[in-house]
Amino acid sequence: MIPREILQKIRRIQIRTSHQVDELLAGNWHSAFKGRGVEFEEVRPYQIGDDVRAIDWNVTARSDQPFVKLFREERELAVQLLVDLSGSQKLGTTTQTKRELVAELGALLSMSAIKNNDKVGLTLFSDGIEKSIPARKGSRHVLRLIRELLYCQPMGVGTDIRFALEHLNRVCKRRTVVFLISDFQDTQYERALKVAARKHDIIPVVITDPREHEMPNVGLVRLQDEETGEAITLDTASSQNRDHFANLYRRECDTRDHLFRRLRLMPIHLETGSDIVEPLHKYFHLRETRA
């Protein structure tokens, strides 16, 4: 039996995101992803003006004349939410935790997909796969996804993005639009991300909290890592400590963003306590423009 407060949270998120979906959609979802899901249909002889990138080199080599591949757009997309539920998602120093932000984002993306007649699935992970729900349609299916985003109690506390991406490649056989939602406080997932990006349309969504990049001056504090359990006492009155904290965070962000650029991935950056619709608007518009 789901506790009443969880049901109330689900209902609040459903009501809030139903308005956001109408605001977000305004043509943005379809135009951003149109043509991303395509299936090979046939080949035909090359004609002047055809995109040379569409040349089928195998057929061309066999026939001694150039042929190009023709594709048809799929009527529906497969959308997968790959969501990090590790211990660090409990952090929240504004009006919401990172996990609450992720739940609202997941609801918004799910409802947007359903309104466009696309299927949406959900995979929750920590240092293992916590739950995997196949892509389906329908409002009842979306409510189940929201419930899992809010209510699922992960067995693990660590983060293993590599394992989650490898699981994605095993279970998703067709090309899928994948929202990889995490704070990316992990390493050694580069190769798995590279493989997944060749097969799927990967969209990294970076979730942060203001206190992760700026330490307040509040004197001595006791800090504990939610994923490792390690605890330290830190003097936040020290400007040297605050600067070191900020520099360490910047280096980690630079490493992550450099990886995204090398793999030609366009990330979305969201912060707790901030609006999520406007960054999505900008992102979808940018995708449409680049496409």
Tab-separated table of C-alpha atoms in Angstrom:
chain	number	residue	atom	x	y	z
A	1	MET	CA	0.000	0.000	0.000
A	2	ILE	CA	1.415	3.359	-1.063
A	3	PRO	CA	1.385	5.950	1.753
A	4	ARG	CA	-1.076	8.809	1.393
A	5	GLU	CA	1.657	11.449	1.254
A	6	ILE	CA	3.203	9.707	-1.750
A	7	LEU	CA	-0.147	9.641	-3.535
A	8	GLN	CA	-0.530	13.345	-2.794
A	9	LYS	CA	2.947	14.007	-4.216
A	10	ILE	CA	2.086	12.054	-7.363
A	11	ARG	CA	-1.104	14.061	-7.777
A	12	ARG	CA	0.684	17.398	-7.242
A	13	ILE	CA	3.349	16.517	-9.792
A	14	GLN	CA	0.703	15.332	-12.259
A	15	ILE	CA	-1.230	18.601	-11.949
A	16	ARG	CA	1.853	20.829	-12.139
A	17	THR	CA	3.459	19.034	-15.070
A	18	SER	CA	0.211	18.812	-17.058
A	19	HIS	CA	0.364	22.618	-17.394
A	20	GLN	CA	4.091	22.545	-18.112
A	21	VAL	CA	3.599	19.992	-20.892
A	22	ASP	CA	1.286	22.324	-22.812
A	23	GLU	CA	3.814	25.118	-22.374
A	24	LEU	CA	6.737	22.928	-23.406
A	25	LEU	CA	5.090	21.238	-26.359
A	26	ALA	CA	4.022	24.182	-28.534
A	27	GLY	CA	5.629	22.216	-31.374
A	28	ASN	CA	8.941	21.834	-29.568
A	29	TRP	CA	8.911	18.118	-28.820
A	30	HIS	CA	8.008	16.967	-32.320
A	31	SER	CA	10.292	19.422	-34.104
A	32	ALA	CA	13.217	18.570	-31.801
A	33	PHE	CA	12.983	14.831	-32.350
A	34	LYS	CA	11.391	14.585	-35.783
A	35	GLY	CA	13.530	12.448	-38.044
A	36	ARG	CA	15.626	11.141	-35.164
A	37	GLY	CA	13.844	7.802	-35.249
A	38	VAL	CA	14.239	6.436	-38.782
A	39	GLU	CA	14.199	3.019	-40.407
A	40	PHE	CA	16.081	1.909	-43.496
A	41	GLU	CA	13.724	1.379	-46.425
A	42	GLU	CA	15.661	0.828	-49.678
A	43	VAL	CA	18.528	1.990	-51.890
A	44	ARG	CA	18.332	3.834	-55.198
A	45	PRO	CA	20.878	5.208	-57.696
A	46	TYR	CA	22.629	8.401	-56.617
A	47	GLN	CA	21.218	11.610	-58.107
A	48	ILE	CA	22.859	15.022	-58.315
A	49	GLY	CA	22.069	16.897	-55.133
A	50	ASP	CA	21.862	13.831	-52.869
A	51	ASP	CA	23.734	13.955	-49.576
A	52	VAL	CA	26.999	12.069	-50.090
A	53	ARG	CA	26.769	10.886	-46.468
A	54	ALA	CA	23.800	8.744	-47.518
A	55	ILE	CA	25.846	6.721	-50.020
A	56	ASP	CA	25.697	2.971	-49.398
A	57	TRP	CA	29.311	2.074	-50.038
A	58	ASN	CA	28.742	-1.691	-49.983
A	59	VAL	CA	26.113	-1.587	-52.742
A	60	THR	CA	28.141	1.011	-54.636
A	61	ALA	CA	31.225	-1.238	-54.602
A	62	ARG	CA	29.251	-4.214	-55.925
A	63	SER	CA	27.460	-2.333	-58.707
A	64	ASP	CA	30.194	0.075	-59.871
A	65	GLN	CA	27.791	3.013	-59.632
A	66	PRO	CA	26.815	5.077	-56.573
A	67	PHE	CA	23.692	4.193	-54.604
A	68	VAL	CA	22.193	6.027	-51.644
A	69	LYS	CA	20.183	4.731	-48.691
A	70	LEU	CA	16.614	5.871	-48.284
A	71	PHE	CA	15.021	6.054	-44.844
A	72	ARG	CA	11.497	6.594	-43.635
A	73	GLU	CA	10.599	8.333	-40.425
A	74	GLU	CA	9.098	6.115	-37.764
A	75	ARG	CA	5.587	7.087	-36.751
A	76	GLU	CA	6.495	6.934	-33.106
A	77	LEU	CA	9.621	7.302	-31.020
A	78	ALA	CA	10.826	5.092	-28.228
A	79	VAL	CA	11.845	7.238	-25.260
A	80	GLN	CA	13.765	5.851	-22.287
A	81	LEU	CA	14.420	7.641	-18.998
A	82	LEU	CA	17.669	6.334	-17.504
A	83	VAL	CA	17.571	7.770	-13.982
A	84	ASP	CA	20.222	7.851	-11.255
A	85	LEU	CA	18.806	7.065	-7.776
A	86	SER	CA	22.135	6.977	-5.923
A	87	GLY	CA	22.593	8.431	-2.437
A	88	SER	CA	23.706	11.831	-3.728
A	89	GLN	CA	20.204	12.433	-5.129
A	90	LYS	CA	18.969	13.034	-1.563
A	91	LEU	CA	20.771	16.382	-1.478
A	92	GLY	CA	18.577	19.458	-1.536
A	93	THR	CA	19.410	22.860	-0.059
A	94	THR	CA	16.663	24.877	-1.797
A	95	THR	CA	12.953	24.136	-2.110
A	96	GLN	CA	13.494	20.575	-3.348
A	97	THR	CA	15.954	17.697	-3.380
A	98	LYS	CA	17.658	16.500	-6.524
A	99	ARG	CA	15.413	13.442	-6.505
A	100	GLU	CA	12.276	15.600	-6.346
A	101	LEU	CA	13.576	17.602	-9.301
A	102	VAL	CA	14.233	14.354	-11.180
A	103	ALA	CA	10.678	13.146	-10.454
A	104	GLU	CA	9.195	16.366	-11.832
A	105	LEU	CA	11.441	16.218	-14.884
A	106	GLY	CA	10.595	12.560	-15.482
A	107	ALA	CA	6.882	13.336	-15.270
A	108	LEU	CA	7.229	16.239	-17.705
A	109	LEU	CA	9.207	14.221	-20.262
A	110	SER	CA	6.909	11.201	-19.936
A	111	MET	CA	3.740	13.238	-20.419
A	112	SER	CA	5.290	15.067	-23.374
A	113	ALA	CA	6.154	11.758	-25.024
A	114	ILE	CA	2.698	10.301	-24.425
A	115	LYS	CA	0.991	13.410	-25.825
A	116	ASN	CA	3.010	12.918	-29.013
A	117	ASN	CA	1.949	9.263	-29.228
A	118	ASP	CA	5.428	8.032	-28.320
A	119	LYS	CA	6.248	5.179	-25.983
A	120	VAL	CA	8.230	5.889	-22.826
A	121	GLY	CA	10.085	3.524	-20.499
A	122	LEU	CA	12.026	3.920	-17.267
A	123	THR	CA	15.217	2.416	-15.869
A	124	LEU	CA	16.249	3.334	-12.315
A	125	PHE	CA	19.831	2.662	-11.298
A	126	SER	CA	22.322	3.196	-8.486
A	127	ASP	CA	25.375	0.925	-8.421
A	128	GLY	CA	23.043	-1.664	-9.971
A	129	ILE	CA	19.730	-1.729	-11.820
A	130	GLU	CA	16.977	-0.972	-9.322
A	131	LYS	CA	13.993	-1.247	-11.656
A	132	SER	CA	13.371	-1.465	-15.393
A	133	ILE	CA	9.951	-0.724	-16.895
A	134	PRO	CA	9.470	-1.335	-20.650
A	135	ALA	CA	8.316	1.508	-22.878
A	136	ARG	CA	4.547	1.790	-23.209
A	137	LYS	CA	1.868	4.390	-23.875
A	138	GLY	CA	-1.010	5.732	-21.816
A	139	SER	CA	-1.681	8.028	-18.871
A	140	ARG	CA	-1.865	5.147	-16.375
A	141	HIS	CA	1.599	4.074	-17.483
A	142	VAL	CA	2.901	7.622	-16.865
A	143	LEU	CA	1.402	7.611	-13.361
A	144	ARG	CA	3.261	4.384	-12.659
A	145	LEU	CA	6.526	5.969	-13.802
A	146	ILE	CA	5.959	8.999	-11.551
A	147	ARG	CA	5.199	6.699	-8.621
A	148	GLU	CA	8.418	4.759	-9.154
A	149	LEU	CA	10.456	7.956	-9.487
A	150	LEU	CA	9.131	9.118	-6.123
A	151	TYR	CA	8.619	5.900	-4.211
A	152	CYS	CA	11.232	3.380	-5.339
A	153	GLN	CA	13.609	2.626	-2.471
A	154	PRO	CA	16.985	1.757	-4.044
A	155	MET	CA	18.991	-1.122	-2.623
A	156	GLY	CA	22.278	0.513	-3.602
A	157	VAL	CA	23.699	3.909	-2.685
A	158	GLY	CA	26.581	4.215	-5.171
A	159	THR	CA	26.571	5.306	-8.815
A	160	ASP	CA	27.485	3.066	-11.765
A	161	ILE	CA	26.640	4.836	-15.020
A	162	ARG	CA	28.686	2.327	-17.027
A	163	PHE	CA	26.563	-0.585	-15.804
A	164	ALA	CA	23.336	1.321	-16.514
A	165	LEU	CA	24.416	2.095	-20.094
A	166	GLU	CA	25.447	-1.501	-20.719
A	167	HIS	CA	22.026	-2.625	-19.484
A	168	LEU	CA	20.401	-0.093	-21.837
A	169	ASN	CA	22.256	-1.510	-24.836
A	170	ARG	CA	21.149	-5.033	-23.959
A	171	VAL	CA	17.440	-4.316	-23.507
A	172	CYS	CA	16.842	-1.569	-26.122
A	173	LYS	CA	17.297	-3.178	-29.519
A	174	ARG	CA	15.928	-0.342	-31.639
A	175	ARG	CA	17.223	3.212	-31.715
A	176	THR	CA	15.871	5.073	-28.698
A	177	VAL	CA	15.834	8.650	-27.407
A	178	VAL	CA	17.526	8.255	-24.012
A	179	PHE	CA	17.437	10.918	-21.301
A	180	LEU	CA	20.369	9.997	-19.044
A	181	ILE	CA	19.435	11.839	-15.830
A	182	SER	CA	22.166	11.991	-13.185
A	183	ASP	CA	24.494	14.269	-11.252
A	184	PHE	CA	27.310	12.348	-12.986
A	185	GLN	CA	29.310	11.927	-9.787
A	186	ASP	CA	30.972	8.868	-11.259
A	187	THR	CA	33.966	7.874	-13.390
A	188	GLN	CA	34.962	5.201	-15.900
A	189	TYR	CA	31.777	5.335	-17.957
A	190	GLU	CA	33.337	6.917	-21.067
A	191	ARG	CA	33.533	3.765	-23.194
A	192	ALA	CA	29.999	2.654	-22.326
A	193	LEU	CA	28.672	6.126	-23.148
A	194	LYS	CA	30.516	6.120	-26.462
A	195	VAL	CA	29.019	2.745	-27.435
A	196	ALA	CA	25.515	3.806	-26.365
A	197	ALA	CA	25.778	7.117	-28.266
A	198	ARG	CA	26.493	5.252	-31.504
A	199	LYS	CA	23.330	3.190	-31.118
A	200	HIS	CA	20.954	5.636	-29.435
A	201	ASP	CA	20.162	9.341	-29.226
A	202	ILE	CA	21.679	10.067	-25.809
A	203	ILE	CA	20.696	13.270	-24.001
A	204	PRO	CA	22.635	13.812	-20.748
A	205	VAL	CA	20.643	15.731	-18.121
A	206	VAL	CA	22.966	17.040	-15.398
A	207	ILE	CA	21.230	17.574	-12.040
A	208	THR	CA	22.951	19.862	-9.528
A	209	ASP	CA	22.311	21.718	-6.283
A	210	PRO	CA	23.703	25.221	-5.548
A	211	ARG	CA	25.691	23.971	-2.540
A	212	GLU	CA	27.669	21.582	-4.729
A	213	HIS	CA	29.597	24.402	-6.374
A	214	GLU	CA	29.615	27.051	-3.626
A	215	MET	CA	30.318	26.283	0.024
A	216	PRO	CA	28.699	28.732	2.495
A	217	ASN	CA	30.659	30.243	5.356
A	218	VAL	CA	28.953	28.620	8.369
A	219	GLY	CA	31.937	27.621	10.520
A	220	LEU	CA	32.685	24.021	11.479
A	221	VAL	CA	30.347	21.468	9.895
A	222	ARG	CA	30.179	17.676	9.874
A	223	LEU	CA	29.737	16.311	6.353
A	224	GLN	CA	28.920	12.752	5.313
A	225	ASP	CA	29.084	11.237	1.836
A	226	GLU	CA	25.700	9.598	1.167
A	227	GLU	CA	27.263	7.093	-1.228
A	228	THR	CA	30.389	5.999	0.654
A	229	GLY	CA	29.414	6.801	4.235
A	230	GLU	CA	32.708	8.653	4.745
A	231	ALA	CA	32.395	11.597	7.170
A	232	ILE	CA	34.672	14.594	7.749
A	233	THR	CA	34.652	17.774	9.832
A	234	LEU	CA	35.290	20.842	7.709
A	235	ASP	CA	35.997	24.458	8.592
A	236	THR	CA	33.877	26.382	6.083
A	237	ALA	CA	35.103	29.704	7.543
A	238	SER	CA	38.428	29.042	5.792
A	239	SER	CA	38.515	30.805	2.417
A	240	GLN	CA	41.203	28.325	1.352
A	241	ASN	CA	38.823	25.411	2.008
A	242	ARG	CA	36.001	27.134	0.149
A	243	ASP	CA	38.242	27.908	-2.840
A	244	HIS	CA	39.582	24.344	-2.924
A	245	PHE	CA	36.015	23.010	-2.851
A	246	ALA	CA	34.958	25.269	-5.741
A	247	ASN	CA	38.053	24.435	-7.820
A	248	LEU	CA	37.559	20.699	-7.324
A	249	TYR	CA	33.961	20.973	-8.464
A	250	ARG	CA	34.954	23.002	-11.546
A	251	ARG	CA	37.582	20.416	-12.551
A	252	GLU	CA	35.040	17.613	-12.298
A	253	CYS	CA	32.555	19.598	-14.381
A	254	ASP	CA	35.199	20.435	-17.004
A	255	THR	CA	36.147	16.750	-17.325
A	256	ARG	CA	32.506	15.708	-17.725
A	257	ASP	CA	31.646	18.458	-20.218
A	258	HIS	CA	34.793	17.760	-22.254
A	259	LEU	CA	33.645	14.152	-22.596
A	260	PHE	CA	30.220	15.277	-23.798
A	261	ARG	CA	31.804	17.546	-26.398
A	262	ARG	CA	34.090	14.799	-27.693
A	263	LEU	CA	31.097	12.495	-28.117
A	264	ARG	CA	29.044	15.343	-29.638
A	265	LEU	CA	26.394	15.100	-26.956
A	266	MET	CA	24.284	18.123	-26.028
A	267	PRO	CA	23.636	18.125	-22.259
A	268	ILE	CA	20.818	19.815	-20.364
A	269	HIS	CA	21.794	21.437	-17.044
A	270	LEU	CA	19.147	21.706	-14.315
A	271	GLU	CA	19.486	22.964	-10.743
A	272	THR	CA	17.249	22.332	-7.744
A	273	GLY	CA	14.842	25.158	-6.974
A	274	SER	CA	14.989	26.495	-10.543
A	275	ASP	CA	12.554	26.411	-13.461
A	276	ILE	CA	12.918	23.356	-15.688
A	277	VAL	CA	10.634	24.310	-18.581
A	278	GLU	CA	12.721	27.185	-19.944
A	279	PRO	CA	15.983	25.151	-20.164
A	280	LEU	CA	14.048	22.413	-21.998
A	281	HIS	CA	12.546	25.017	-24.352
A	282	LYS	CA	16.019	26.299	-25.183
A	283	TYR	CA	17.421	22.817	-25.588
A	284	PHE	CA	14.672	21.630	-27.956
A	285	HIS	CA	14.995	24.812	-30.007
A	286	LEU	CA	18.759	24.323	-30.259
A	287	ARG	CA	18.287	20.715	-31.377
A	288	GLU	CA	15.808	21.792	-34.011
A	289	THR	CA	18.192	24.488	-35.268
A	290	ARG	CA	21.168	22.123	-35.470
A	291	ALA	CA	19.101	19.427	-37.164
